[in-house]
């Protein structure tokens, strides 16, 4: 009964203080009987006493836009389809932002080395449906089809959150140019946005580098190992797009990575040599 009263008093106090400080950090930890902190219970308690825990930090009046740092990890270039004009890639999207409401620096001395370096895993709490936390609703703008492979959320003691999602995604590439075919170079876009969040609430920025590649055993770049295309490089940029009207502008933040791929000799043989050979054989048989 006493413990319940203390908990209720703590929650009430946090609610009152939230009117004066709309972004308070997490409060007192929940401790096991052996003196160690129960991180899961502490994080759950934080989400319960945190005002509007499901809202982005910039939701509160007077708060600046929340910077969302973006990085793409390119695993495999699965296909570039000439006919349907799309690209299929295996990609991990990394988003990073800081929410001071989740700051728990007072616990840093109790974190193990792995937790200090990479954060506290929140996946089980999120999967259980008990944790109240804002997570971004990230969209690939030109998405045709997507299969999500894995997702992970890590919380650092200073309130920085690392969110990653690996997906196999098909992206429309209507800008493809075939004037130089079969010796063509294609500029392929990966563009993302944050659904329903105007630029005054969230702003996309790319990390440096904006794109990294996974290496297979032996150090080879798996993304570059494609029989038809050679990777040449990429450029990244961000922009604000008005999706409203002139009289009622509504700007949203987008991030764009453009990858340069050049068709290689093997690709030309595969695209032209094999069909021509088949035609020749059919001609002889007829």
mmCIF file of N, CA, C and O in Angstrom, residues 22-23 50-68 97-102 134-136 161 194-204 253:
data_model
loop_
_atom_site.group_PDB
_atom_site.id
_atom_site.type_symbol
_atom_site.label_atom_id
_atom_site.label_comp_id
_atom_site.label_asym_id
_atom_site.label_seq_id
_atom_site.Cartn_x
_atom_site.Cartn_y
_atom_site.Cartn_z
ATOM 1 N N UNK A 22 7.576 21.434 -19.855
ATOM 2 C CA UNK A 22 6.874 20.480 -20.711
ATOM 3 C C UNK A 22 7.740 19.321 -21.164
ATOM 4 O O UNK A 22 7.217 18.326 -21.645
ATOM 5 N N UNK A 23 9.055 19.421 -21.051
ATOM 6 C CA UNK A 23 9.931 18.333 -21.473
ATOM 7 C C UNK A 23 10.829 17.872 -20.318
ATOM 8 O O UNK A 23 12.058 17.974 -20.384
ATOM 9 N N UNK A 50 5.447 10.593 -18.517
ATOM 10 C CA UNK A 50 5.870 11.577 -19.506
ATOM 11 C C UNK A 50 4.656 12.174 -20.209
ATOM 12 O O UNK A 50 3.828 11.446 -20.744
ATOM 13 N N UNK A 51 4.513 13.496 -20.227
ATOM 14 C CA UNK A 51 3.371 14.100 -20.935
ATOM 15 C C UNK A 51 3.480 13.895 -22.435
ATOM 16 O O UNK A 51 4.524 14.141 -23.034
ATOM 17 N N UNK A 52 2.403 13.387 -23.030
ATOM 18 C CA UNK A 52 2.333 13.174 -24.487
ATOM 19 C C UNK A 52 3.528 12.382 -25.001
ATOM 20 O O UNK A 52 4.211 12.797 -25.935
ATOM 21 N N UNK A 53 3.761 11.229 -24.382
ATOM 22 C CA UNK A 53 4.925 10.417 -24.741
ATOM 23 C C UNK A 53 4.887 9.955 -26.192
ATOM 24 O O UNK A 53 5.941 9.685 -26.791
ATOM 25 N N UNK A 54 3.714 9.856 -26.775
ATOM 26 C CA UNK A 54 3.587 9.381 -28.151
ATOM 27 C C UNK A 54 3.762 10.507 -29.175
ATOM 28 O O UNK A 54 3.675 10.263 -30.381
ATOM 29 N N UNK A 55 4.014 11.726 -28.713
ATOM 30 C CA UNK A 55 4.210 12.864 -29.600
ATOM 31 C C UNK A 55 5.693 13.159 -29.781
ATOM 32 O O UNK A 55 6.511 12.927 -28.883
ATOM 33 N N UNK A 56 6.034 13.669 -30.957
ATOM 34 C CA UNK A 56 7.396 14.094 -31.230
ATOM 35 C C UNK A 56 7.761 15.226 -30.274
ATOM 36 O O UNK A 56 6.888 16.000 -29.849
ATOM 37 N N UNK A 57 9.047 15.350 -29.851
ATOM 38 C CA UNK A 57 9.431 16.405 -28.895
ATOM 39 C C UNK A 57 8.992 17.804 -29.313
ATOM 40 O O UNK A 57 8.630 18.626 -28.468
ATOM 41 N N UNK A 58 8.998 18.092 -30.609
ATOM 42 C CA UNK A 58 8.623 19.426 -31.091
ATOM 43 C C UNK A 58 7.126 19.662 -31.061
ATOM 44 O O UNK A 58 6.659 20.729 -31.467
ATOM 45 N N UNK A 59 6.367 18.703 -30.567
ATOM 46 C CA UNK A 59 4.917 18.858 -30.445
ATOM 47 C C UNK A 59 4.560 19.992 -29.493
ATOM 48 O O UNK A 59 3.559 20.669 -29.655
ATOM 49 N N UNK A 60 5.395 20.219 -28.495
ATOM 50 C CA UNK A 60 5.105 21.233 -27.490
ATOM 51 C C UNK A 60 5.363 22.633 -28.032
ATOM 52 O O UNK A 60 6.357 22.863 -28.735
ATOM 53 N N UNK A 61 4.504 23.593 -27.727
ATOM 54 C CA UNK A 61 4.699 24.980 -28.198
ATOM 55 C C UNK A 61 6.048 25.532 -27.740
ATOM 56 O O UNK A 61 6.482 25.291 -26.607
ATOM 57 N N UNK A 62 6.701 26.231 -28.632
ATOM 58 C CA UNK A 62 7.978 26.844 -28.300
ATOM 59 C C UNK A 62 9.175 25.953 -28.535
ATOM 60 O O UNK A 62 10.327 26.410 -28.436
ATOM 61 N N UNK A 63 8.947 24.683 -28.865
ATOM 62 C CA UNK A 63 10.053 23.771 -29.128
ATOM 63 C C UNK A 63 10.470 23.852 -30.599
ATOM 64 O O UNK A 63 9.619 23.949 -31.484
ATOM 65 N N UNK A 64 11.777 23.823 -30.887
ATOM 66 C CA UNK A 64 12.240 23.880 -32.282
ATOM 67 C C UNK A 64 11.947 22.567 -32.998
ATOM 68 O O UNK A 64 11.641 21.550 -32.363
ATOM 69 N N UNK A 65 12.040 22.552 -34.338
ATOM 70 C CA UNK A 65 11.865 21.298 -35.079
ATOM 71 C C UNK A 65 12.858 20.238 -34.607
ATOM 72 O O UNK A 65 14.009 20.554 -34.288
ATOM 73 N N UNK A 66 12.414 19.008 -34.548
ATOM 74 C CA UNK A 66 13.283 17.908 -34.131
ATOM 75 C C UNK A 66 14.149 17.478 -35.311
ATOM 76 O O UNK A 66 13.620 17.029 -36.333
ATOM 77 N N UNK A 67 15.484 17.596 -35.209
ATOM 78 C CA UNK A 67 16.347 17.129 -36.308
ATOM 79 C C UNK A 67 16.358 15.602 -36.343
ATOM 80 O O UNK A 67 16.606 14.949 -35.328
ATOM 81 N N UNK A 68 16.085 15.035 -37.509
ATOM 82 C CA UNK A 68 16.119 13.591 -37.721
ATOM 83 C C UNK A 68 17.320 13.286 -38.621
ATOM 84 O O UNK A 68 17.328 13.646 -39.802
ATOM 85 N N UNK A 97 17.559 10.623 -33.490
ATOM 86 C CA UNK A 97 17.089 11.904 -32.963
ATOM 87 C C UNK A 97 17.265 11.898 -31.451
ATOM 88 O O UNK A 97 17.487 10.851 -30.834
ATOM 89 N N UNK A 98 17.176 13.076 -30.843
ATOM 90 C CA UNK A 98 17.325 13.196 -29.393
ATOM 91 C C UNK A 98 16.035 13.726 -28.788
ATOM 92 O O UNK A 98 15.481 14.715 -29.248
ATOM 93 N N UNK A 99 15.566 13.016 -27.780
ATOM 94 C CA UNK A 99 14.368 13.393 -27.038
ATOM 95 C C UNK A 99 14.777 13.547 -25.580
ATOM 96 O O UNK A 99 14.987 12.557 -24.881
ATOM 97 N N UNK A 100 14.936 14.801 -25.129
ATOM 98 C CA UNK A 100 15.457 15.056 -23.781
ATOM 99 C C UNK A 100 14.574 14.472 -22.690
ATOM 100 O O UNK A 100 15.024 14.275 -21.560
ATOM 101 N N UNK A 101 13.318 14.162 -23.020
ATOM 102 C CA UNK A 101 12.427 13.558 -22.030
ATOM 103 C C UNK A 101 12.925 12.179 -21.599
ATOM 104 O O UNK A 101 12.587 11.702 -20.507
ATOM 105 N N UNK A 102 13.722 11.544 -22.472
ATOM 106 C CA UNK A 102 14.226 10.206 -22.178
ATOM 107 C C UNK A 102 15.634 10.227 -21.583
ATOM 108 O O UNK A 102 16.276 9.176 -21.474
ATOM 109 N N UNK A 134 7.449 7.949 -28.941
ATOM 110 C CA UNK A 134 7.274 8.407 -30.313
ATOM 111 C C UNK A 134 8.330 7.762 -31.200
ATOM 112 O O UNK A 134 9.519 7.795 -30.913
ATOM 113 N N UNK A 135 7.866 7.151 -32.298
ATOM 114 C CA UNK A 135 8.749 6.599 -33.311
ATOM 115 C C UNK A 135 8.324 7.166 -34.663
ATOM 116 O O UNK A 135 7.131 7.378 -34.904
ATOM 117 N N UNK A 136 9.260 7.409 -35.551
ATOM 118 C CA UNK A 136 8.926 8.052 -36.828
ATOM 119 C C UNK A 136 8.152 7.123 -37.757
ATOM 120 O O UNK A 136 8.379 5.909 -37.776
ATOM 121 N N UNK A 161 17.952 8.486 -29.522
ATOM 122 C CA UNK A 161 17.300 7.240 -29.926
ATOM 123 C C UNK A 161 17.786 6.854 -31.312
ATOM 124 O O UNK A 161 17.807 7.670 -32.242
ATOM 125 N N UNK A 194 8.794 12.036 -43.819
ATOM 126 C CA UNK A 194 8.169 11.676 -42.557
ATOM 127 C C UNK A 194 6.692 12.038 -42.634
ATOM 128 O O UNK A 194 6.329 13.211 -42.713
ATOM 129 N N UNK A 195 5.831 11.030 -42.616
ATOM 130 C CA UNK A 195 4.399 11.223 -42.834
ATOM 131 C C UNK A 195 3.792 12.202 -41.836
ATOM 132 O O UNK A 195 3.996 12.092 -40.628
ATOM 133 N N UNK A 196 3.058 13.155 -42.373
ATOM 134 C CA UNK A 196 2.209 14.049 -41.573
ATOM 135 C C UNK A 196 2.992 14.942 -40.607
ATOM 136 O O UNK A 196 2.410 15.485 -39.670
ATOM 137 N N UNK A 197 4.282 15.105 -40.815
ATOM 138 C CA UNK A 197 5.073 15.971 -39.937
ATOM 139 C C UNK A 197 5.613 17.137 -40.745
ATOM 140 O O UNK A 197 6.565 16.968 -41.518
ATOM 141 N N UNK A 198 5.047 18.336 -40.618
ATOM 142 C CA UNK A 198 5.539 19.498 -41.358
ATOM 143 C C UNK A 198 6.947 19.883 -40.891
ATOM 144 O O UNK A 198 7.409 19.450 -39.840
ATOM 145 N N UNK A 199 7.598 20.704 -41.709
ATOM 146 C CA UNK A 199 9.005 21.032 -41.470
ATOM 147 C C UNK A 199 9.233 21.743 -40.138
ATOM 148 O O UNK A 199 10.336 21.709 -39.595
ATOM 149 N N UNK A 200 8.210 22.401 -39.588
ATOM 150 C CA UNK A 200 8.402 23.089 -38.310
ATOM 151 C C UNK A 200 8.323 22.122 -37.121
ATOM 152 O O UNK A 200 8.469 22.535 -35.981
ATOM 153 N N UNK A 201 8.110 20.826 -37.415
ATOM 154 C CA UNK A 201 8.118 19.814 -36.368
ATOM 155 C C UNK A 201 9.268 18.826 -36.537
ATOM 156 O O UNK A 201 9.818 18.330 -35.553
ATOM 157 N N UNK A 202 9.639 18.522 -37.773
ATOM 158 C CA UNK A 202 10.728 17.575 -38.027
ATOM 159 C C UNK A 202 11.485 17.983 -39.279
ATOM 160 O O UNK A 202 10.872 18.322 -40.291
ATOM 161 N N UNK A 203 12.802 17.938 -39.200
ATOM 162 C CA UNK A 203 13.654 18.295 -40.333
ATOM 163 C C UNK A 203 14.659 17.176 -40.570
ATOM 164 O O UNK A 203 15.388 16.775 -39.660
ATOM 165 N N UNK A 204 14.687 16.650 -41.798
ATOM 166 C CA UNK A 204 15.593 15.565 -42.157
ATOM 167 C C UNK A 204 16.964 16.123 -42.498
ATOM 168 O O UNK A 204 17.088 17.078 -43.262
ATOM 169 N N UNK A 253 9.633 18.115 -44.976
ATOM 170 C CA UNK A 253 11.060 17.850 -45.158
ATOM 171 C C UNK A 253 11.269 16.490 -45.823
ATOM 172 O O UNK A 253 10.638 15.497 -45.438
#
